Short mmCIF file of C-alpha atoms in Angstrom, two decimals:
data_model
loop_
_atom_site.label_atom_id
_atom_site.label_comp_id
_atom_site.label_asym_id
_atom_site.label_seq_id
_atom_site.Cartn_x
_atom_site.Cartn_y
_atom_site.Cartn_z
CA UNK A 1289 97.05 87.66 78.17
CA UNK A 1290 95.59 85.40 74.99
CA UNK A 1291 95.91 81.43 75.59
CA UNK A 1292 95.55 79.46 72.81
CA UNK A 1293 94.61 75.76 73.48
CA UNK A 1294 94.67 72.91 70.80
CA UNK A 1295 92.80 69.76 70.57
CA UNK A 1296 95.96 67.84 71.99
CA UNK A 1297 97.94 70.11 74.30
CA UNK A 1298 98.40 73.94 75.35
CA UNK A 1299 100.70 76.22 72.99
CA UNK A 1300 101.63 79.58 72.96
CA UNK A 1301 100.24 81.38 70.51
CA UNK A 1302 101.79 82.66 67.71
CA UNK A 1303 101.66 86.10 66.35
CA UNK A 1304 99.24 85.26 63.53
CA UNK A 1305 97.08 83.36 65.94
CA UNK A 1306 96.74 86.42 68.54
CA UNK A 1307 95.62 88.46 65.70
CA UNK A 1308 93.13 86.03 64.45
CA UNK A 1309 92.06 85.93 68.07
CA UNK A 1310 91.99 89.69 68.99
CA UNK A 1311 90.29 90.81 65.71
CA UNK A 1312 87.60 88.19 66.41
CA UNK A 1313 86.60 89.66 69.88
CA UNK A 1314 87.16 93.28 68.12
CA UNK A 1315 84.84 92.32 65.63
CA UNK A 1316 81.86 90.71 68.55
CA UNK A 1317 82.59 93.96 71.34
CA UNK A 1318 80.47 96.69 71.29
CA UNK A 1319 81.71 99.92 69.35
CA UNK A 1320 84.29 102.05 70.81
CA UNK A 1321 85.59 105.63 70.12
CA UNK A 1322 89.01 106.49 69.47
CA UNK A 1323 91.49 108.63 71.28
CA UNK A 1324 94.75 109.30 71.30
CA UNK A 1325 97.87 109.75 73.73
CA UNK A 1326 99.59 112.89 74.26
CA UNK A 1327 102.18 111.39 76.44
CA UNK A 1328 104.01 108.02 77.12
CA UNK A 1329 106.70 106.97 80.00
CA UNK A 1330 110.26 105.53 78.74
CA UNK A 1331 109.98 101.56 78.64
CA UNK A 1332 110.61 99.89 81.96
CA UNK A 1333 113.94 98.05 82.22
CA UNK A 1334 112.67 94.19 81.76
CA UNK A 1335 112.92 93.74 78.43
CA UNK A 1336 111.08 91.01 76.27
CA UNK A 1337 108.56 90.26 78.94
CA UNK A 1338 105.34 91.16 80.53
CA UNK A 1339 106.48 93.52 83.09
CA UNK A 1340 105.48 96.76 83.07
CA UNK A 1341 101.44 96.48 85.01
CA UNK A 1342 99.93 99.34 87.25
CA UNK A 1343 100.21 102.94 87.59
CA UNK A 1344 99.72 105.47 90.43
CA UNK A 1345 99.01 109.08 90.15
CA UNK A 1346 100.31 111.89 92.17
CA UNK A 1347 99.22 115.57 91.48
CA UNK A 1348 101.23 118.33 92.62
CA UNK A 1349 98.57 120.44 93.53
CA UNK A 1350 100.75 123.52 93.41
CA UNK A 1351 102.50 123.00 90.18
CA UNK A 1352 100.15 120.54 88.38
CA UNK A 1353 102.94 120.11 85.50
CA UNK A 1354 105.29 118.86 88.18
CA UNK A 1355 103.06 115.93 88.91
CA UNK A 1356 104.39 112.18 89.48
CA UNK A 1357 103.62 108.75 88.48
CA UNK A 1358 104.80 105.82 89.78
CA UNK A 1359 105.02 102.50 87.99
CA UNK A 1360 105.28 98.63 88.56
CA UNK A 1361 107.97 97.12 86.63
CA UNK A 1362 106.69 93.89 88.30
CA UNK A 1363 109.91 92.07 87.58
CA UNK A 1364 112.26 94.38 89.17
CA UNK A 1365 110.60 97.38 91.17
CA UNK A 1366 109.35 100.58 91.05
CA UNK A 1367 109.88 104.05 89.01
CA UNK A 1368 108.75 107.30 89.26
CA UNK A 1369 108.16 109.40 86.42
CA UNK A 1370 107.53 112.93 85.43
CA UNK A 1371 104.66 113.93 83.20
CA UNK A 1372 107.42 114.08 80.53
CA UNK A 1373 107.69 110.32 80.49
CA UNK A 1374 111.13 110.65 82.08
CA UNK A 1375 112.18 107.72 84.68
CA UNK A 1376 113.27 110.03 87.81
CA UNK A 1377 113.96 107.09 90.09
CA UNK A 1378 114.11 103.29 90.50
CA UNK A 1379 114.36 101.52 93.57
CA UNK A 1380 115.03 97.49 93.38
CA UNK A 1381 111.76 96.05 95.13
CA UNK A 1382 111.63 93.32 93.71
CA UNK A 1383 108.37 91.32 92.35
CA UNK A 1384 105.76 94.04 92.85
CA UNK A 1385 102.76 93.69 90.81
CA UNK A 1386 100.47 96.83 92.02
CA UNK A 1387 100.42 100.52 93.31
CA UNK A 1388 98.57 102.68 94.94
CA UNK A 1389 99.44 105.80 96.88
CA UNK A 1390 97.55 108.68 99.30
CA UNK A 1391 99.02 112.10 100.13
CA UNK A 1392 98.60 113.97 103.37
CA UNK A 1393 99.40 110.24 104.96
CA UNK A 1394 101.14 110.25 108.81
CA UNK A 1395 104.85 108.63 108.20
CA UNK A 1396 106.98 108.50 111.15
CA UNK A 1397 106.72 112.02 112.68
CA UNK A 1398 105.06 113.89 109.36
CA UNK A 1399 102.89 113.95 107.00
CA UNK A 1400 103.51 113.19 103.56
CA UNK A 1401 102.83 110.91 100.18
CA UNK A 1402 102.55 106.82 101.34
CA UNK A 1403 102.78 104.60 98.83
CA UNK A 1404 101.86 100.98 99.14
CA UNK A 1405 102.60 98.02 96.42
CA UNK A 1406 101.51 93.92 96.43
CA UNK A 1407 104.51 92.09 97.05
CA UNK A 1408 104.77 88.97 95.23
CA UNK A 1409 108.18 88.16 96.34
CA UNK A 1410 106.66 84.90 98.67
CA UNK A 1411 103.88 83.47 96.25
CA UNK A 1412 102.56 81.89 99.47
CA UNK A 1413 102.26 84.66 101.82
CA UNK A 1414 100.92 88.37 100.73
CA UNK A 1415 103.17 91.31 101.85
CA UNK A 1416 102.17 94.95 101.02
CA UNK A 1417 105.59 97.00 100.74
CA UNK A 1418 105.56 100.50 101.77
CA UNK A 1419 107.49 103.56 100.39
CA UNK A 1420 107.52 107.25 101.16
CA UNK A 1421 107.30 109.58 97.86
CA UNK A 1422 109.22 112.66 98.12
CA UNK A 1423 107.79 115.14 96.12
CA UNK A 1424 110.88 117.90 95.52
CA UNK A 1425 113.75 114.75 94.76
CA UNK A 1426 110.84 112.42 93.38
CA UNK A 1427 112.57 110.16 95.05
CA UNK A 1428 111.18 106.90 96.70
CA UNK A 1429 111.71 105.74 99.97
CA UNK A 1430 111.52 102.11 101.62
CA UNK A 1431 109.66 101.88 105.08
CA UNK A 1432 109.18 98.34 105.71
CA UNK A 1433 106.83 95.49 104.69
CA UNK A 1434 103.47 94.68 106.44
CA UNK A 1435 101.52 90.97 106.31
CA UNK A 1436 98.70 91.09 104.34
CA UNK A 1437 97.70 87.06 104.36
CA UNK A 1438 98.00 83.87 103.12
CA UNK A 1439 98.46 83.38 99.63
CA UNK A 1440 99.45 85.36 96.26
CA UNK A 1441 99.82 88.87 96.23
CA UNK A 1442 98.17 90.73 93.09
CA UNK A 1443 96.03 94.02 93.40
CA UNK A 1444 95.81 96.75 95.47
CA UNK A 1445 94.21 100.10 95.87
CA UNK A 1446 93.97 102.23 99.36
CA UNK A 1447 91.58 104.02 101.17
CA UNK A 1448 91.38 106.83 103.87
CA UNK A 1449 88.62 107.12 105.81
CA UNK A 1450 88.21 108.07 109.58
CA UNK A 1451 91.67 109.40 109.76
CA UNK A 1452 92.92 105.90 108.92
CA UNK A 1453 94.55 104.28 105.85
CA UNK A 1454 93.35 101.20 104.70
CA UNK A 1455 94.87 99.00 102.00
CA UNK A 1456 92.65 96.58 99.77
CA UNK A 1457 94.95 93.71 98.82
CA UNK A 1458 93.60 91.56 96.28
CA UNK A 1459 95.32 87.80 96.22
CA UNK A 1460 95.21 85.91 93.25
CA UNK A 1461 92.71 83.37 94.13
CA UNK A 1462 89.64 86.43 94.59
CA UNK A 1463 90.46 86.81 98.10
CA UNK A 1464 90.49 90.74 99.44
CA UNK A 1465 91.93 91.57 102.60
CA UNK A 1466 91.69 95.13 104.37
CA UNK A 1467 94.09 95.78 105.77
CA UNK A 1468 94.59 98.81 108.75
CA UNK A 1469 97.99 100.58 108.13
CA UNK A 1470 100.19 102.35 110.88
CA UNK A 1471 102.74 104.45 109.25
CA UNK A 1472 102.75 106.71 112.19
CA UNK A 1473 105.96 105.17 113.72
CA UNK A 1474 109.44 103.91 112.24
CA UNK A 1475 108.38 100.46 111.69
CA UNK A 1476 105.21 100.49 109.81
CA UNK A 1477 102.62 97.93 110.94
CA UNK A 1478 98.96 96.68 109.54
CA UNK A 1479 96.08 94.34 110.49
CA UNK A 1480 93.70 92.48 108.44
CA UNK A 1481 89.75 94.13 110.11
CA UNK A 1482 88.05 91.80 107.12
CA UNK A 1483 88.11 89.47 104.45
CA UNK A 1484 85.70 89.36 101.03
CA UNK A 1485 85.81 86.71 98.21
CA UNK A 1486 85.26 86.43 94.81
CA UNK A 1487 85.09 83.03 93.21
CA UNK A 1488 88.73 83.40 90.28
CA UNK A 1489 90.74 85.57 89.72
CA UNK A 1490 91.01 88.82 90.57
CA UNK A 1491 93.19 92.04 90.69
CA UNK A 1492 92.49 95.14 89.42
CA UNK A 1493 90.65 97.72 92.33
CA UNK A 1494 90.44 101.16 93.26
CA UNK A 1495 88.57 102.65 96.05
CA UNK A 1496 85.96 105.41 96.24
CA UNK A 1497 86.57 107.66 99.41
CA UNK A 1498 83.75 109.82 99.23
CA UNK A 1499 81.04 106.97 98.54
CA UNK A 1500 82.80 104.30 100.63
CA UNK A 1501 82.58 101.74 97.63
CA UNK A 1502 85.72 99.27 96.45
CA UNK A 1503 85.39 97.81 93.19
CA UNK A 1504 87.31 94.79 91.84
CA UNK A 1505 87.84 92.94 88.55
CA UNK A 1506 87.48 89.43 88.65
CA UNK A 1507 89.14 88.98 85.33
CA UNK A 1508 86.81 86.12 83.47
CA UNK A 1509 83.28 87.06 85.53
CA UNK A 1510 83.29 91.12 85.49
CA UNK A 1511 83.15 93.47 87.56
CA UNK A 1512 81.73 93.80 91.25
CA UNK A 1513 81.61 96.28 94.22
CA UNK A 1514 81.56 96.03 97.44
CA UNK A 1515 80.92 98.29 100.93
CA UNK A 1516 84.50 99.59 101.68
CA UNK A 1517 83.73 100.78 105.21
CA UNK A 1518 85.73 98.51 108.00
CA UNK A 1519 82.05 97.51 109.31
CA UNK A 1520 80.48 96.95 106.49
CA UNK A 1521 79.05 93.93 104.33
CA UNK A 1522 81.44 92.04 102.80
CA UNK A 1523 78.82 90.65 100.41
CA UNK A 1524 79.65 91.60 96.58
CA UNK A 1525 77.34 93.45 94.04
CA UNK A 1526 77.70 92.88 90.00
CA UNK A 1527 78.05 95.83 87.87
CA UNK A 1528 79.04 94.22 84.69
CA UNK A 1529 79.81 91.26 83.33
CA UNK A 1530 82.61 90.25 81.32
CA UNK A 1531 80.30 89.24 78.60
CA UNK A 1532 82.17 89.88 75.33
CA UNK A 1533 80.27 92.71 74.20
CA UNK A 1534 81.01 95.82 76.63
CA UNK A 1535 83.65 94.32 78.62
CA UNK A 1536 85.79 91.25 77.40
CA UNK A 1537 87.74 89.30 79.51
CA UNK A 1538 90.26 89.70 80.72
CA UNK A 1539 88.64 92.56 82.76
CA UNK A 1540 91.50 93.81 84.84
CA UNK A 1541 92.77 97.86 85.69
CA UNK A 1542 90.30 99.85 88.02
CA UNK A 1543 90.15 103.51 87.93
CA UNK A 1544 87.16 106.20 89.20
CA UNK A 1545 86.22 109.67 87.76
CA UNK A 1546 84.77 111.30 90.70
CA UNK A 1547 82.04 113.98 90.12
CA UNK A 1548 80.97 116.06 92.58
CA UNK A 1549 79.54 114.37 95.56
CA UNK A 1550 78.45 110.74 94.59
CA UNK A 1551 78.52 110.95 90.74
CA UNK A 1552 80.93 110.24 87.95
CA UNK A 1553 82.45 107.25 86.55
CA UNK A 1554 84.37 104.38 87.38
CA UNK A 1555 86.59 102.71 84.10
CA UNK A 1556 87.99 99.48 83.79
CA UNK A 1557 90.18 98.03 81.43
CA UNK A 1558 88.96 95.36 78.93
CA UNK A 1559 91.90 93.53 77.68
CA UNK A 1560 90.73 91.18 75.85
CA UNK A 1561 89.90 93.79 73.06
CA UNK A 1562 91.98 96.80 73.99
CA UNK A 1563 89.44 98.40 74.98
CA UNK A 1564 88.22 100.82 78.30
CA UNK A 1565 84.77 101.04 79.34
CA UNK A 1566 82.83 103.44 81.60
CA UNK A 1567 80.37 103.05 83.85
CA UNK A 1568 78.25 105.64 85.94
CA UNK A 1569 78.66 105.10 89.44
CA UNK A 1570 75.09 106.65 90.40
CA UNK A 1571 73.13 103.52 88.99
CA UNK A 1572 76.37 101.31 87.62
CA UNK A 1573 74.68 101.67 84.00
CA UNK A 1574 77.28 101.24 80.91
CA UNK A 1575 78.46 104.63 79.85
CA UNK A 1576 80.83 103.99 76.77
CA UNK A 1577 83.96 102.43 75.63
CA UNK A 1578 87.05 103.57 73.85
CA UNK A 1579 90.21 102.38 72.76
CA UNK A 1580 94.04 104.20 72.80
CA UNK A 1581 95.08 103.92 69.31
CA UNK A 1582 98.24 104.56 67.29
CA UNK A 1583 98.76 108.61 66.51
CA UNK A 1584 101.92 110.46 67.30
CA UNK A 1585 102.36 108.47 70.05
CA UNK A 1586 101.57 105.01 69.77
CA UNK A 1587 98.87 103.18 71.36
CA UNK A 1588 97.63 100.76 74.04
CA UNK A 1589 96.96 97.20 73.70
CA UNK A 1590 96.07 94.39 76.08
CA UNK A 1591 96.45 96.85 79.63
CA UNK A 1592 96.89 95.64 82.39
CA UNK A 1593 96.58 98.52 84.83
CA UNK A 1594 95.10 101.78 84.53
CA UNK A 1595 94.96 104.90 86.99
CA UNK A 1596 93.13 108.05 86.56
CA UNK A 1597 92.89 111.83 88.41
CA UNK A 1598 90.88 114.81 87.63
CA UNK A 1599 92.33 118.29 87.97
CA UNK A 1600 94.50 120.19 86.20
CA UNK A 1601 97.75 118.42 85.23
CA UNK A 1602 99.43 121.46 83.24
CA UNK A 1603 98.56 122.79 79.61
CA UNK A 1604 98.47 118.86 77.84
CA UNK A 1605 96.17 117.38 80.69
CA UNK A 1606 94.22 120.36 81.60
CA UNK A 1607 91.21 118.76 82.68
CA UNK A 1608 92.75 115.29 84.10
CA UNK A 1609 95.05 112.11 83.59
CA UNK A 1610 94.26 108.48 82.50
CA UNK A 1611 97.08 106.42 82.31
CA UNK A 1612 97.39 103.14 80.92
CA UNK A 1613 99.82 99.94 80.59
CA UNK A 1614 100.46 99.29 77.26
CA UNK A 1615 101.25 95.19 76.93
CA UNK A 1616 102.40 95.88 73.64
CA UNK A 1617 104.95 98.94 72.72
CA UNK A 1618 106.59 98.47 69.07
CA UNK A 1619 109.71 96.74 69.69
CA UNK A 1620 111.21 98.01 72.90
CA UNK A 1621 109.87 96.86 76.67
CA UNK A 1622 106.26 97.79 77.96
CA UNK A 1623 105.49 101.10 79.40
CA UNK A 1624 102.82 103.37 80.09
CA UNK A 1625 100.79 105.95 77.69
CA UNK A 1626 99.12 108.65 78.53
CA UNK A 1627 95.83 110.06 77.53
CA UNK A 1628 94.42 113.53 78.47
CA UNK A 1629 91.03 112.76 80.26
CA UNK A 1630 89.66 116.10 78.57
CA UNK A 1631 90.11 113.89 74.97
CA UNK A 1632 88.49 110.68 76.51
CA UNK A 1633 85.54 112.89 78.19
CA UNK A 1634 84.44 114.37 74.56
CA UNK A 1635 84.65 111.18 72.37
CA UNK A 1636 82.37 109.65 74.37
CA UNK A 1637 80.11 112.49 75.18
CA UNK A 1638 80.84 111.96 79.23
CA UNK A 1639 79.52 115.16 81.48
CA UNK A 1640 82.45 117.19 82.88
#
């Protein structure tokens, strides 16, 4: 979120200030195309505070239109919505900042939907929580906790690869742990195979499974990949910085467009101008930016977390499904819009 910082002391801002402030770095960003949203999620239950942050897609592959998404209130817990924007369930978690979830996932006997959140609960010592999405009831499930490391849980994004699942826990500090998950039995269990580091900040991420890449936000520097394979380099690679012209700090939501076998895009949210930009995973070059603003629905400002699928998604998302957080929604608590990826795809001329 904005700071504002006088000569004398730190202050929150007030809301003339934040406007000054956002329509300054508006004004210095690179252009961006317009879309709009076609859906949006009721507002999560904490009221008057950041809380809503990161959303999770899951695509029913045999009804697209009875699809799920599931949502931090990172207060409180989790929800699961319908593509309606209708809560379905809550379950009390607790302080859980980040989702991520993988069907067709081993859990205790069967296979089914796992879904894994950064549990902030102990602000010294990470815990990913673990929950078992049942598709008919929508209902979520709580299987058990699973140490992730010392220090402050923030992002996370999962991986299978080899017939294992492997969850990418980004603490607050920069630090990334992989971590090797064991849902197989009642108890789930995990083990850290690696450690990266960035130098701040970090949290957004989202993993690649057919090119074996993880990318991460560090929220002031930009935005970096790295080799996602258990074995491989845990050295980082710059894609873009957060240089207040294509991406402005705070970077923070990852989210990938996969295109056929290594192509397509991966998106990131820039906050600190309400603004998404692309970039082409085959060479990392900038592909565009865009913003959600205000049309039936309104928009998106200052996100937080961002998730995105291809496919069809029913007769309003034929073609795919970004969502967003929006940090700011009118007068009621934060939530979660969503844009058709069809819409975002032709404003800024993107190859299907």
């Amino acid at each position: 979120m904005i700071l504002c910082v006088s000569f004398i002391t730190m202050t929150a801002c007030t809301t003339g200030e934040t406007e000054i402030l956002m329509a300054r770095r508006i004004a210095n960003a690179a252009p961006a195309v317009n879309v709009t949203a076609r859906g949006e999620t009721v507002p999560v239950g904490t009221a008057n505070a950041d809380a809503a942050d990161d959303p999770a897609i899951w695509r029913n592959a045999a009804d697209p239109a009875q699809s799920l998404i599931v949502g931090t209130d990172k207060k409180a817990g989790l929800y699961v919505y319908g593509l309606d924007g209708k809560a379905r369930d809550f379950l009390d978690a607790g302080r859980v900042n980040n989702v991520d979830l993988r069907d067709d996932v081993p859990i205790n006997g069967s296979n089914g939907i796992l879904v894994v959140a950064s549990d902030r609960n102990d602000i010294a010592n990470a815990r990913l929580a673990l929950f078992r999405l049942d598709p008919t009831t929508a209902r979520l499930t709580a299987l058990g906790k699973v140490e992730a490391g010392t220090g402050e849980a923030y992002g996370i994004c999962m991986s299978r690869q080899g017939g294992t699942t492997y969850a990418f826990i980004v603490l607050k500090d920069g630090t990334v742990n992989q971590v090797a998950l064991d849902t197989s039995a009642a108890t789930p269990a995990g083990r850290i195979v690696r450690t990266m580091k960035l130098g701040t900040q970090s949290e957004g991420c989202a993993v690649d499974d057919r090119t074996g890449i993880l990318y991460v936000a560090e929220e002031d520097v930009g935005l970096w990949r790295f080799d996602a394979r258990p074995d491989g380099s845990t050295a980082p690679t710059k894609i873009a910085a957060a240089d207040g012209r294509n991406l402005v700090a705070d970077a923070e939501g990852v989210a990938i467009a996969p295109m056929g076998e290594k192509d397509g895009y991966v998106l990131v949210s820039s906050q600190g101008d309400n603004a998404y930009v692309a970039y082409r995973i085959s060479d990392d070059s900038y592909a565009g930016r865009f913003r959600i603003a205000n049309g039936v629905i309104g928009g998106a400002e200052e996100t937080d977390g961002i998730d995105l699928m291809l496919g069809d998604f029913g007769p309003d998302y034929p073609g795919g499904l970004f969502i967003a957080q929006d940090g700011h929604n009118a007068t009621v608590a934060q939530n979660f819009k969503l844009v058709a990826w069809d819409d975002i795809a032709r404003a800024l001329g993107l190859t299907k």
